[in-house]
Amino acid sequence: MSSHRKPRSSPFNGRAVRTVLLAAGAAGVATAVPAHAATGPARSAAVVSDSVFTNANRLHHTQARDSFTIRQFGKVSATSVRNQARAVSMGCSVDDHCRSVALSFQIVTVAGDAHHLKAVNVSDAANKYCDGCQTLAGAYQFVVSTPHRLTLDAGARRQLADVHRRLDALTRSTLPATELQQRVDALAAEVNGVLKEAVAKAPKGTERPDVTLHRRLDGWPGH
């Protein structure tokens, strides 16, 4: 029996941010100047990579993980951000099925010239010899670009923490993959709303502040 893959879905509408694929060796590495450390002219670059990987198989029938990260940067000379979710189900069957769920939410705030921002958001779900398995990989990347440094206040962080708790519960639930997709999309919409509200209260400048959501969702519903 051959393995199967599905094409990645299109991102939500929003102002496009120039994207490039970062080197594979950067996965799992985060090096940057924190927002509170950035004063005066931007002098340093920020490089961030967040990823989640699950592999369900005959020994581990259920694998479910999620990531929810907030990266706040001040003015930096350049920013490269990567977010990735990968889920694999392997070697199971309809009578002995697997469930593999990998979800990653990445929030990045950056101030200054958006032309120096590079972002990539990737998801990949694979069923390998795994009829009847449920496999879902979802990568949600929120890029907040403002003329001046933006720091999320306590209220916004509490709202995002609540979304994170609910994402944890959904990831580990037994909902069918199709329903799980809808629920996770709804959480992403909540995050988008929180960030847009924060941007509306941010200091104004010559450049228009913006929140761009990149969404990649890949997977198979239960048979």
mmCIF file with all atom_site columns, C-alpha atoms in Angstrom:
data_model
loop_
_atom_site.group_PDB
_atom_site.id
_atom_site.type_symbol
_atom_site.label_atom_id
_atom_site.label_alt_id
_atom_site.label_comp_id
_atom_site.label_asym_id
_atom_site.label_entity_id
_atom_site.label_seq_id
_atom_site.pdbx_PDB_ins_code
_atom_site.Cartn_x
_atom_site.Cartn_y
_atom_site.Cartn_z
_atom_site.occupancy
_atom_site.B_iso_or_equiv
_atom_site.pdbx_formal_charge
_atom_site.auth_seq_id
_atom_site.auth_comp_id
_atom_site.auth_asym_id
_atom_site.auth_atom_id
_atom_site.pdbx_PDB_model_num
ATOM 1   C CA . MET A 1 1   ? 0.000   0.000  0.000  1.00 0.00 ? 1   MET A CA 1
ATOM 2   C CA . SER A 1 2   ? 1.479   3.316  -0.959 1.00 0.00 ? 2   SER A CA 1
ATOM 3   C CA . SER A 1 3   ? 1.755   6.367  1.256  1.00 0.00 ? 3   SER A CA 1
ATOM 4   C CA . HIS A 1 4   ? -0.496  9.382  0.708  1.00 0.00 ? 4   HIS A CA 1
ATOM 5   C CA . ARG A 1 5   ? -0.071  13.132 0.936  1.00 0.00 ? 5   ARG A CA 1
ATOM 6   C CA . LYS A 1 6   ? -2.523  15.985 0.541  1.00 0.00 ? 6   LYS A CA 1
ATOM 7   C CA . PRO A 1 7   ? -1.749  19.465 -0.804 1.00 0.00 ? 7   PRO A CA 1
ATOM 8   C CA . ARG A 1 8   ? -1.482  22.243 1.735  1.00 0.00 ? 8   ARG A CA 1
ATOM 9   C CA . SER A 1 9   ? -4.427  24.632 2.031  1.00 0.00 ? 9   SER A CA 1
ATOM 10  C CA . SER A 1 10  ? -4.231  28.304 1.075  1.00 0.00 ? 10  SER A CA 1
ATOM 11  C CA . PRO A 1 11  ? -3.641  30.946 3.784  1.00 0.00 ? 11  PRO A CA 1
ATOM 12  C CA . PHE A 1 12  ? -6.337  33.335 4.981  1.00 0.00 ? 12  PHE A CA 1
ATOM 13  C CA . ASN A 1 13  ? -6.623  36.601 3.131  1.00 0.00 ? 13  ASN A CA 1
ATOM 14  C CA . GLY A 1 14  ? -4.428  39.419 4.429  1.00 0.00 ? 14  GLY A CA 1
ATOM 15  C CA . ARG A 1 15  ? -1.603  41.665 3.373  1.00 0.00 ? 15  ARG A CA 1
ATOM 16  C CA . ALA A 1 16  ? 1.139   39.480 2.015  1.00 0.00 ? 16  ALA A CA 1
ATOM 17  C CA . VAL A 1 17  ? 4.441   39.338 3.843  1.00 0.00 ? 17  VAL A CA 1
ATOM 18  C CA . ARG A 1 18  ? 7.444   38.352 1.772  1.00 0.00 ? 18  ARG A CA 1
ATOM 19  C CA . THR A 1 19  ? 8.282   34.729 2.602  1.00 0.00 ? 19  THR A CA 1
ATOM 20  C CA . VAL A 1 20  ? 11.412  32.651 2.254  1.00 0.00 ? 20  VAL A CA 1
ATOM 21  C CA . LEU A 1 21  ? 12.289  29.179 3.451  1.00 0.00 ? 21  LEU A CA 1
ATOM 22  C CA . LEU A 1 22  ? 14.882  29.269 6.206  1.00 0.00 ? 22  LEU A CA 1
ATOM 23  C CA . ALA A 1 23  ? 17.685  26.734 6.337  1.00 0.00 ? 23  ALA A CA 1
ATOM 24  C CA . ALA A 1 24  ? 16.581  23.383 7.709  1.00 0.00 ? 24  ALA A CA 1
ATOM 25  C CA . GLY A 1 25  ? 19.382  23.499 10.240 1.00 0.00 ? 25  GLY A CA 1
ATOM 26  C CA . ALA A 1 26  ? 17.695  26.431 11.951 1.00 0.00 ? 26  ALA A CA 1
ATOM 27  C CA . ALA A 1 27  ? 14.693  24.375 13.075 1.00 0.00 ? 27  ALA A CA 1
ATOM 28  C CA . GLY A 1 28  ? 14.253  24.422 16.825 1.00 0.00 ? 28  GLY A CA 1
ATOM 29  C CA . VAL A 1 29  ? 16.667  27.355 17.269 1.00 0.00 ? 29  VAL A CA 1
ATOM 30  C CA . ALA A 1 30  ? 15.672  30.807 18.456 1.00 0.00 ? 30  ALA A CA 1
ATOM 31  C CA . THR A 1 31  ? 18.159  33.677 18.668 1.00 0.00 ? 31  THR A CA 1
ATOM 32  C CA . ALA A 1 32  ? 17.014  37.251 18.890 1.00 0.00 ? 32  ALA A CA 1
ATOM 33  C CA . VAL A 1 33  ? 17.214  40.582 20.665 1.00 0.00 ? 33  VAL A CA 1
ATOM 34  C CA . PRO A 1 34  ? 14.240  40.797 23.069 1.00 0.00 ? 34  PRO A CA 1
ATOM 35  C CA . ALA A 1 35  ? 11.900  43.725 22.667 1.00 0.00 ? 35  ALA A CA 1
ATOM 36  C CA . HIS A 1 36  ? 12.881  45.281 25.977 1.00 0.00 ? 36  HIS A CA 1
ATOM 37  C CA . ALA A 1 37  ? 16.549  45.237 24.940 1.00 0.00 ? 37  ALA A CA 1
ATOM 38  C CA . ALA A 1 38  ? 16.036  47.179 21.728 1.00 0.00 ? 38  ALA A CA 1
ATOM 39  C CA . THR A 1 39  ? 16.696  50.879 22.210 1.00 0.00 ? 39  THR A CA 1
ATOM 40  C CA . GLY A 1 40  ? 17.532  53.523 19.641 1.00 0.00 ? 40  GLY A CA 1
ATOM 41  C CA . PRO A 1 41  ? 18.369  52.529 16.055 1.00 0.00 ? 41  PRO A CA 1
ATOM 42  C CA . ALA A 1 42  ? 17.960  48.885 15.129 1.00 0.00 ? 42  ALA A CA 1
ATOM 43  C CA . ARG A 1 43  ? 21.315  47.110 15.033 1.00 0.00 ? 43  ARG A CA 1
ATOM 44  C CA . SER A 1 44  ? 20.649  43.391 15.389 1.00 0.00 ? 44  SER A CA 1
ATOM 45  C CA . ALA A 1 45  ? 18.759  40.730 13.462 1.00 0.00 ? 45  ALA A CA 1
ATOM 46  C CA . ALA A 1 46  ? 16.212  38.332 14.953 1.00 0.00 ? 46  ALA A CA 1
ATOM 47  C CA . VAL A 1 47  ? 15.960  34.672 13.882 1.00 0.00 ? 47  VAL A CA 1
ATOM 48  C CA . VAL A 1 48  ? 13.202  32.472 15.336 1.00 0.00 ? 48  VAL A CA 1
ATOM 49  C CA . SER A 1 49  ? 12.050  28.938 14.541 1.00 0.00 ? 49  SER A CA 1
ATOM 50  C CA . ASP A 1 50  ? 9.204   27.051 16.256 1.00 0.00 ? 50  ASP A CA 1
ATOM 51  C CA . SER A 1 51  ? 8.141   23.526 15.311 1.00 0.00 ? 51  SER A CA 1
ATOM 52  C CA . VAL A 1 52  ? 5.984   20.586 16.410 1.00 0.00 ? 52  VAL A CA 1
ATOM 53  C CA . PHE A 1 53  ? 6.350   16.980 15.201 1.00 0.00 ? 53  PHE A CA 1
ATOM 54  C CA . THR A 1 54  ? 4.234   13.906 15.979 1.00 0.00 ? 54  THR A CA 1
ATOM 55  C CA . ASN A 1 55  ? 4.628   10.311 14.788 1.00 0.00 ? 55  ASN A CA 1
ATOM 56  C CA . ALA A 1 56  ? 1.874   7.805  15.603 1.00 0.00 ? 56  ALA A CA 1
ATOM 57  C CA . ASN A 1 57  ? 2.575   4.126  14.907 1.00 0.00 ? 57  ASN A CA 1
ATOM 58  C CA . ARG A 1 58  ? 1.832   0.604  16.128 1.00 0.00 ? 58  ARG A CA 1
ATOM 59  C CA . LEU A 1 59  ? 3.807   1.190  19.324 1.00 0.00 ? 59  LEU A CA 1
ATOM 60  C CA . HIS A 1 60  ? 2.396   4.654  20.013 1.00 0.00 ? 60  HIS A CA 1
ATOM 61  C CA . HIS A 1 61  ? -1.120  4.796  18.600 1.00 0.00 ? 61  HIS A CA 1
ATOM 62  C CA . THR A 1 62  ? -1.813  8.357  19.708 1.00 0.00 ? 62  THR A CA 1
ATOM 63  C CA . GLN A 1 63  ? 0.597   11.267 19.398 1.00 0.00 ? 63  GLN A CA 1
ATOM 64  C CA . ALA A 1 64  ? -0.721  14.796 20.045 1.00 0.00 ? 64  ALA A CA 1
ATOM 65  C CA . ARG A 1 65  ? 1.346   17.924 20.634 1.00 0.00 ? 65  ARG A CA 1
ATOM 66  C CA . ASP A 1 66  ? 0.894   21.653 20.264 1.00 0.00 ? 66  ASP A CA 1
ATOM 67  C CA . SER A 1 67  ? 3.001   24.781 20.581 1.00 0.00 ? 67  SER A CA 1
ATOM 68  C CA . PHE A 1 68  ? 1.903   28.343 21.366 1.00 0.00 ? 68  PHE A CA 1
ATOM 69  C CA . THR A 1 69  ? 4.714   30.893 21.314 1.00 0.00 ? 69  THR A CA 1
ATOM 70  C CA . ILE A 1 70  ? 4.794   34.686 21.570 1.00 0.00 ? 70  ILE A CA 1
ATOM 71  C CA . ARG A 1 71  ? 7.911   36.415 20.215 1.00 0.00 ? 71  ARG A CA 1
ATOM 72  C CA . GLN A 1 72  ? 8.035   40.158 20.840 1.00 0.00 ? 72  GLN A CA 1
ATOM 73  C CA . PHE A 1 73  ? 10.816  42.144 19.189 1.00 0.00 ? 73  PHE A CA 1
ATOM 74  C CA . GLY A 1 74  ? 11.569  45.823 19.147 1.00 0.00 ? 74  GLY A CA 1
ATOM 75  C CA . LYS A 1 75  ? 13.233  47.482 16.192 1.00 0.00 ? 75  LYS A CA 1
ATOM 76  C CA . VAL A 1 76  ? 15.741  45.147 14.600 1.00 0.00 ? 76  VAL A CA 1
ATOM 77  C CA . SER A 1 77  ? 17.629  45.421 11.324 1.00 0.00 ? 77  SER A CA 1
ATOM 78  C CA . ALA A 1 78  ? 16.028  42.239 9.931  1.00 0.00 ? 78  ALA A CA 1
ATOM 79  C CA . THR A 1 79  ? 13.694  39.488 11.114 1.00 0.00 ? 79  THR A CA 1
ATOM 80  C CA . SER A 1 80  ? 13.418  35.868 9.919  1.00 0.00 ? 80  SER A CA 1
ATOM 81  C CA . VAL A 1 81  ? 10.686  33.714 11.462 1.00 0.00 ? 81  VAL A CA 1
ATOM 82  C CA . ARG A 1 82  ? 9.657   30.131 10.798 1.00 0.00 ? 82  ARG A CA 1
ATOM 83  C CA . ASN A 1 83  ? 6.722   28.081 12.075 1.00 0.00 ? 83  ASN A CA 1
ATOM 84  C CA . GLN A 1 84  ? 6.204   24.403 11.262 1.00 0.00 ? 84  GLN A CA 1
ATOM 85  C CA . ALA A 1 85  ? 3.825   21.560 12.152 1.00 0.00 ? 85  ALA A CA 1
ATOM 86  C CA . ARG A 1 86  ? 4.359   17.983 10.934 1.00 0.00 ? 86  ARG A CA 1
ATOM 87  C CA . ALA A 1 87  ? 2.208   14.934 11.720 1.00 0.00 ? 87  ALA A CA 1
ATOM 88  C CA . VAL A 1 88  ? 2.819   11.353 10.578 1.00 0.00 ? 88  VAL A CA 1
ATOM 89  C CA . SER A 1 89  ? 0.699   8.200  11.003 1.00 0.00 ? 89  SER A CA 1
ATOM 90  C CA . MET A 1 90  ? 2.483   4.993  10.040 1.00 0.00 ? 90  MET A CA 1
ATOM 91  C CA . GLY A 1 91  ? 1.760   1.302  9.806  1.00 0.00 ? 91  GLY A CA 1
ATOM 92  C CA . CYS A 1 92  ? -1.702  1.180  11.414 1.00 0.00 ? 92  CYS A CA 1
ATOM 93  C CA . SER A 1 93  ? -5.019  -0.030 9.992  1.00 0.00 ? 93  SER A CA 1
ATOM 94  C CA . VAL A 1 94  ? -8.773  0.525  10.188 1.00 0.00 ? 94  VAL A CA 1
ATOM 95  C CA . ASP A 1 95  ? -9.009  -2.097 12.939 1.00 0.00 ? 95  ASP A CA 1
ATOM 96  C CA . ASP A 1 96  ? -5.878  -0.827 14.692 1.00 0.00 ? 96  ASP A CA 1
ATOM 97  C CA . HIS A 1 97  ? -5.852  2.851  13.760 1.00 0.00 ? 97  HIS A CA 1
ATOM 98  C CA . CYS A 1 98  ? -3.539  5.696  14.771 1.00 0.00 ? 98  CYS A CA 1
ATOM 99  C CA . ARG A 1 99  ? -4.122  9.368  15.574 1.00 0.00 ? 99  ARG A CA 1
ATOM 100 C CA . SER A 1 100 ? -1.408  11.971 15.016 1.00 0.00 ? 100 SER A CA 1
ATOM 101 C CA . VAL A 1 101 ? -2.034  15.683 15.700 1.00 0.00 ? 101 VAL A CA 1
ATOM 102 C CA . ALA A 1 102 ? 0.545   18.490 15.527 1.00 0.00 ? 102 ALA A CA 1
ATOM 103 C CA . LEU A 1 103 ? -0.532  22.124 15.936 1.00 0.00 ? 103 LEU A CA 1
ATOM 104 C CA . SER A 1 104 ? 1.684   25.187 16.175 1.00 0.00 ? 104 SER A CA 1
ATOM 105 C CA . PHE A 1 105 ? 0.635   28.782 16.880 1.00 0.00 ? 105 PHE A CA 1
ATOM 106 C CA . GLN A 1 106 ? 3.380   31.403 16.504 1.00 0.00 ? 106 GLN A CA 1
ATOM 107 C CA . ILE A 1 107 ? 2.882   35.101 17.298 1.00 0.00 ? 107 ILE A CA 1
ATOM 108 C CA . VAL A 1 108 ? 5.595   37.555 16.268 1.00 0.00 ? 108 VAL A CA 1
ATOM 109 C CA . THR A 1 109 ? 5.570   41.305 16.884 1.00 0.00 ? 109 THR A CA 1
ATOM 110 C CA . VAL A 1 110 ? 8.142   43.442 15.093 1.00 0.00 ? 110 VAL A CA 1
ATOM 111 C CA . ALA A 1 111 ? 8.604   47.177 14.663 1.00 0.00 ? 111 ALA A CA 1
ATOM 112 C CA . GLY A 1 112 ? 10.110  49.078 11.769 1.00 0.00 ? 112 GLY A CA 1
ATOM 113 C CA . ASP A 1 113 ? 10.596  48.328 8.098  1.00 0.00 ? 113 ASP A CA 1
ATOM 114 C CA . ALA A 1 114 ? 8.379   45.422 6.967  1.00 0.00 ? 114 ALA A CA 1
ATOM 115 C CA . HIS A 1 115 ? 10.573  44.952 3.872  1.00 0.00 ? 115 HIS A CA 1
ATOM 116 C CA . HIS A 1 116 ? 13.233  43.457 6.153  1.00 0.00 ? 116 HIS A CA 1
ATOM 117 C CA . LEU A 1 117 ? 10.824  40.809 7.440  1.00 0.00 ? 117 LEU A CA 1
ATOM 118 C CA . LYS A 1 118 ? 11.070  37.242 6.122  1.00 0.00 ? 118 LYS A CA 1
ATOM 119 C CA . ALA A 1 119 ? 8.574   34.622 7.256  1.00 0.00 ? 119 ALA A CA 1
ATOM 120 C CA . VAL A 1 120 ? 7.745   31.013 6.456  1.00 0.00 ? 120 VAL A CA 1
ATOM 121 C CA . ASN A 1 121 ? 4.851   28.879 7.709  1.00 0.00 ? 121 ASN A CA 1
ATOM 122 C CA . VAL A 1 122 ? 4.744   25.165 6.870  1.00 0.00 ? 122 VAL A CA 1
ATOM 123 C CA . SER A 1 123 ? 2.524   22.185 7.655  1.00 0.00 ? 123 SER A CA 1
ATOM 124 C CA . ASP A 1 124 ? 2.734   18.604 6.450  1.00 0.00 ? 124 ASP A CA 1
ATOM 125 C CA . ALA A 1 125 ? 0.554   15.593 7.302  1.00 0.00 ? 125 ALA A CA 1
ATOM 126 C CA . ALA A 1 126 ? 1.399   12.131 6.012  1.00 0.00 ? 126 ALA A CA 1
ATOM 127 C CA . ASN A 1 127 ? -0.384  8.777  6.202  1.00 0.00 ? 127 ASN A CA 1
ATOM 128 C CA . LYS A 1 128 ? 2.126   6.015  5.528  1.00 0.00 ? 128 LYS A CA 1
ATOM 129 C CA . TYR A 1 129 ? 0.527   2.584  5.122  1.00 0.00 ? 129 TYR A CA 1
ATOM 130 C CA . CYS A 1 130 ? -2.114  3.760  7.587  1.00 0.00 ? 130 CYS A CA 1
ATOM 131 C CA . ASP A 1 131 ? -5.693  3.207  6.362  1.00 0.00 ? 131 ASP A CA 1
ATOM 132 C CA . GLY A 1 132 ? -8.298  4.569  8.752  1.00 0.00 ? 132 GLY A CA 1
ATOM 133 C CA . CYS A 1 133 ? -5.852  6.808  10.616 1.00 0.00 ? 133 CYS A CA 1
ATOM 134 C CA . GLN A 1 134 ? -6.518  10.407 11.604 1.00 0.00 ? 134 GLN A CA 1
ATOM 135 C CA . THR A 1 135 ? -3.662  12.769 10.854 1.00 0.00 ? 135 THR A CA 1
ATOM 136 C CA . LEU A 1 136 ? -3.695  16.543 11.226 1.00 0.00 ? 136 LEU A CA 1
ATOM 137 C CA . ALA A 1 137 ? -0.952  19.163 11.005 1.00 0.00 ? 137 ALA A CA 1
ATOM 138 C CA . GLY A 1 138 ? -1.793  22.841 11.448 1.00 0.00 ? 138 GLY A CA 1
ATOM 139 C CA . ALA A 1 139 ? 0.584   25.811 11.403 1.00 0.00 ? 139 ALA A CA 1
ATOM 140 C CA . TYR A 1 140 ? -0.769  29.263 12.278 1.00 0.00 ? 140 TYR A CA 1
ATOM 141 C CA . GLN A 1 141 ? 1.598   32.219 12.123 1.00 0.00 ? 141 GLN A CA 1
ATOM 142 C CA . PHE A 1 142 ? 0.552   35.709 13.219 1.00 0.00 ? 142 PHE A CA 1
ATOM 143 C CA . VAL A 1 143 ? 2.901   38.514 12.174 1.00 0.00 ? 143 VAL A CA 1
ATOM 144 C CA . VAL A 1 144 ? 2.234   41.886 13.815 1.00 0.00 ? 144 VAL A CA 1
ATOM 145 C CA . SER A 1 145 ? 4.066   44.745 12.095 1.00 0.00 ? 145 SER A CA 1
ATOM 146 C CA . THR A 1 146 ? 3.952   48.222 13.651 1.00 0.00 ? 146 THR A CA 1
ATOM 147 C CA . PRO A 1 147 ? 5.924   51.449 13.125 1.00 0.00 ? 147 PRO A CA 1
ATOM 148 C CA . HIS A 1 148 ? 6.893   51.525 16.806 1.00 0.00 ? 148 HIS A CA 1
ATOM 149 C CA . ARG A 1 149 ? 7.600   48.805 19.320 1.00 0.00 ? 149 ARG A CA 1
ATOM 150 C CA . LEU A 1 150 ? 4.447   46.982 20.443 1.00 0.00 ? 150 LEU A CA 1
ATOM 151 C CA . THR A 1 151 ? 4.304   45.163 23.767 1.00 0.00 ? 151 THR A CA 1
ATOM 152 C CA . LEU A 1 152 ? 1.174   43.131 24.457 1.00 0.00 ? 152 LEU A CA 1
ATOM 153 C CA . ASP A 1 153 ? -0.437  44.279 27.683 1.00 0.00 ? 153 ASP A CA 1
ATOM 154 C CA . ALA A 1 154 ? -1.568  42.064 30.568 1.00 0.00 ? 154 ALA A CA 1
ATOM 155 C CA . GLY A 1 155 ? -5.133  41.871 29.285 1.00 0.00 ? 155 GLY A CA 1
ATOM 156 C CA . ALA A 1 156 ? -4.088  40.661 25.846 1.00 0.00 ? 156 ALA A CA 1
ATOM 157 C CA . ARG A 1 157 ? -1.708  38.124 27.342 1.00 0.00 ? 157 ARG A CA 1
ATOM 158 C CA . ARG A 1 158 ? -4.457  36.744 29.581 1.00 0.00 ? 158 ARG A CA 1
ATOM 159 C CA . GLN A 1 159 ? -6.722  36.308 26.550 1.00 0.00 ? 159 GLN A CA 1
ATOM 160 C CA . LEU A 1 160 ? -3.963  34.555 24.632 1.00 0.00 ? 160 LEU A CA 1
ATOM 161 C CA . ALA A 1 161 ? -3.193  32.310 27.617 1.00 0.00 ? 161 ALA A CA 1
ATOM 162 C CA . ASP A 1 162 ? -6.855  31.273 27.679 1.00 0.00 ? 162 ASP A CA 1
ATOM 163 C CA . VAL A 1 163 ? -6.694  30.404 23.965 1.00 0.00 ? 163 VAL A CA 1
ATOM 164 C CA . HIS A 1 164 ? -3.550  28.384 24.654 1.00 0.00 ? 164 HIS A CA 1
ATOM 165 C CA . ARG A 1 165 ? -5.308  26.347 27.358 1.00 0.00 ? 165 ARG A CA 1
ATOM 166 C CA . ARG A 1 166 ? -8.186  25.581 25.009 1.00 0.00 ? 166 ARG A CA 1
ATOM 167 C CA . LEU A 1 167 ? -5.758  24.656 22.230 1.00 0.00 ? 167 LEU A CA 1
ATOM 168 C CA . ASP A 1 168 ? -4.117  22.156 24.593 1.00 0.00 ? 168 ASP A CA 1
ATOM 169 C CA . ALA A 1 169 ? -7.498  20.595 25.334 1.00 0.00 ? 169 ALA A CA 1
ATOM 170 C CA . LEU A 1 170 ? -8.467  20.399 21.661 1.00 0.00 ? 170 LEU A CA 1
ATOM 171 C CA . THR A 1 171 ? -5.147  18.880 20.639 1.00 0.00 ? 171 THR A CA 1
ATOM 172 C CA . ARG A 1 172 ? -5.585  16.050 23.132 1.00 0.00 ? 172 ARG A CA 1
ATOM 173 C CA . SER A 1 173 ? -9.300  15.535 22.454 1.00 0.00 ? 173 SER A CA 1
ATOM 174 C CA . THR A 1 174 ? -10.786 12.652 20.484 1.00 0.00 ? 174 THR A CA 1
ATOM 175 C CA . LEU A 1 175 ? -12.768 14.878 18.101 1.00 0.00 ? 175 LEU A CA 1
ATOM 176 C CA . PRO A 1 176 ? -12.837 13.780 14.446 1.00 0.00 ? 176 PRO A CA 1
ATOM 177 C CA . ALA A 1 177 ? -10.194 15.566 12.391 1.00 0.00 ? 177 ALA A CA 1
ATOM 178 C CA . THR A 1 178 ? -12.771 17.542 10.395 1.00 0.00 ? 178 THR A CA 1
ATOM 179 C CA . GLU A 1 179 ? -14.368 18.984 13.555 1.00 0.00 ? 179 GLU A CA 1
ATOM 180 C CA . LEU A 1 180 ? -10.967 19.559 15.110 1.00 0.00 ? 180 LEU A CA 1
ATOM 181 C CA . GLN A 1 181 ? -9.965  21.675 12.112 1.00 0.00 ? 181 GLN A CA 1
ATOM 182 C CA . GLN A 1 182 ? -13.035 23.896 12.555 1.00 0.00 ? 182 GLN A CA 1
ATOM 183 C CA . ARG A 1 183 ? -12.425 24.340 16.284 1.00 0.00 ? 183 ARG A CA 1
ATOM 184 C CA . VAL A 1 184 ? -8.754  25.236 15.772 1.00 0.00 ? 184 VAL A CA 1
ATOM 185 C CA . ASP A 1 185 ? -9.662  27.723 13.035 1.00 0.00 ? 185 ASP A CA 1
ATOM 186 C CA . ALA A 1 186 ? -12.054 29.360 15.503 1.00 0.00 ? 186 ALA A CA 1
ATOM 187 C CA . LEU A 1 187 ? -9.257  29.703 18.065 1.00 0.00 ? 187 LEU A CA 1
ATOM 188 C CA . ALA A 1 188 ? -7.032  31.251 15.400 1.00 0.00 ? 188 ALA A CA 1
ATOM 189 C CA . ALA A 1 189 ? -9.762  33.785 14.670 1.00 0.00 ? 189 ALA A CA 1
ATOM 190 C CA . GLU A 1 190 ? -9.835  34.690 18.382 1.00 0.00 ? 190 GLU A CA 1
ATOM 191 C CA . VAL A 1 191 ? -6.066  35.241 18.418 1.00 0.00 ? 191 VAL A CA 1
ATOM 192 C CA . ASN A 1 192 ? -6.357  37.401 15.322 1.00 0.00 ? 192 ASN A CA 1
ATOM 193 C CA . GLY A 1 193 ? -9.003  39.509 17.040 1.00 0.00 ? 193 GLY A CA 1
ATOM 194 C CA . VAL A 1 194 ? -6.889  39.997 20.177 1.00 0.00 ? 194 VAL A CA 1
ATOM 195 C CA . LEU A 1 195 ? -3.904  41.104 18.096 1.00 0.00 ? 195 LEU A CA 1
ATOM 196 C CA . LYS A 1 196 ? -5.936  43.488 15.951 1.00 0.00 ? 196 LYS A CA 1
ATOM 197 C CA . GLU A 1 197 ? -7.310  45.104 19.100 1.00 0.00 ? 197 GLU A CA 1
ATOM 198 C CA . ALA A 1 198 ? -3.762  45.517 20.440 1.00 0.00 ? 198 ALA A CA 1
ATOM 199 C CA . VAL A 1 199 ? -2.632  47.063 17.146 1.00 0.00 ? 199 VAL A CA 1
ATOM 200 C CA . ALA A 1 200 ? -5.540  49.519 17.214 1.00 0.00 ? 200 ALA A CA 1
ATOM 201 C CA . LYS A 1 201 ? -4.236  50.859 20.538 1.00 0.00 ? 201 LYS A CA 1
ATOM 202 C CA . ALA A 1 202 ? -0.575  50.945 19.438 1.00 0.00 ? 202 ALA A CA 1
ATOM 203 C CA . PRO A 1 203 ? 1.321   54.239 18.826 1.00 0.00 ? 203 PRO A CA 1
ATOM 204 C CA . LYS A 1 204 ? 0.685   55.523 15.313 1.00 0.00 ? 204 LYS A CA 1
ATOM 205 C CA . GLY A 1 205 ? 3.373   56.291 12.748 1.00 0.00 ? 205 GLY A CA 1
ATOM 206 C CA . THR A 1 206 ? 3.883   56.906 9.052  1.00 0.00 ? 206 THR A CA 1
ATOM 207 C CA . GLU A 1 207 ? 3.501   53.186 8.240  1.00 0.00 ? 207 GLU A CA 1
ATOM 208 C CA . ARG A 1 208 ? 0.152   51.488 8.756  1.00 0.00 ? 208 ARG A CA 1
ATOM 209 C CA . PRO A 1 209 ? 0.210   48.784 11.465 1.00 0.00 ? 209 PRO A CA 1
ATOM 210 C CA . ASP A 1 210 ? -1.001  45.376 10.366 1.00 0.00 ? 210 ASP A CA 1
ATOM 211 C CA . VAL A 1 211 ? -1.688  41.809 11.518 1.00 0.00 ? 211 VAL A CA 1
ATOM 212 C CA . THR A 1 212 ? -1.052  39.109 8.904  1.00 0.00 ? 212 THR A CA 1
ATOM 213 C CA . LEU A 1 213 ? -2.215  35.538 9.494  1.00 0.00 ? 213 LEU A CA 1
ATOM 214 C CA . HIS A 1 214 ? -0.527  32.718 7.616  1.00 0.00 ? 214 HIS A CA 1
ATOM 215 C CA . ARG A 1 215 ? -2.473  29.442 7.847  1.00 0.00 ? 215 ARG A CA 1
ATOM 216 C CA . ARG A 1 216 ? -1.397  26.021 6.625  1.00 0.00 ? 216 ARG A CA 1
ATOM 217 C CA . LEU A 1 217 ? -3.591  23.017 7.391  1.00 0.00 ? 217 LEU A CA 1
ATOM 218 C CA . ASP A 1 218 ? -2.979  19.489 6.193  1.00 0.00 ? 218 ASP A CA 1
ATOM 219 C CA . GLY A 1 219 ? -4.668  16.221 7.143  1.00 0.00 ? 219 GLY A CA 1
ATOM 220 C CA . TRP A 1 220 ? -7.108  13.336 6.850  1.00 0.00 ? 220 TRP A CA 1
ATOM 221 C CA . PRO A 1 221 ? -10.464 12.946 8.624  1.00 0.00 ? 221 PRO A CA 1
ATOM 222 C CA . GLY A 1 222 ? -11.406 9.622  10.172 1.00 0.00 ? 222 GLY A CA 1
ATOM 223 C CA . HIS A 1 223 ? -12.825 6.954  7.829  1.00 0.00 ? 223 HIS A CA 1
#
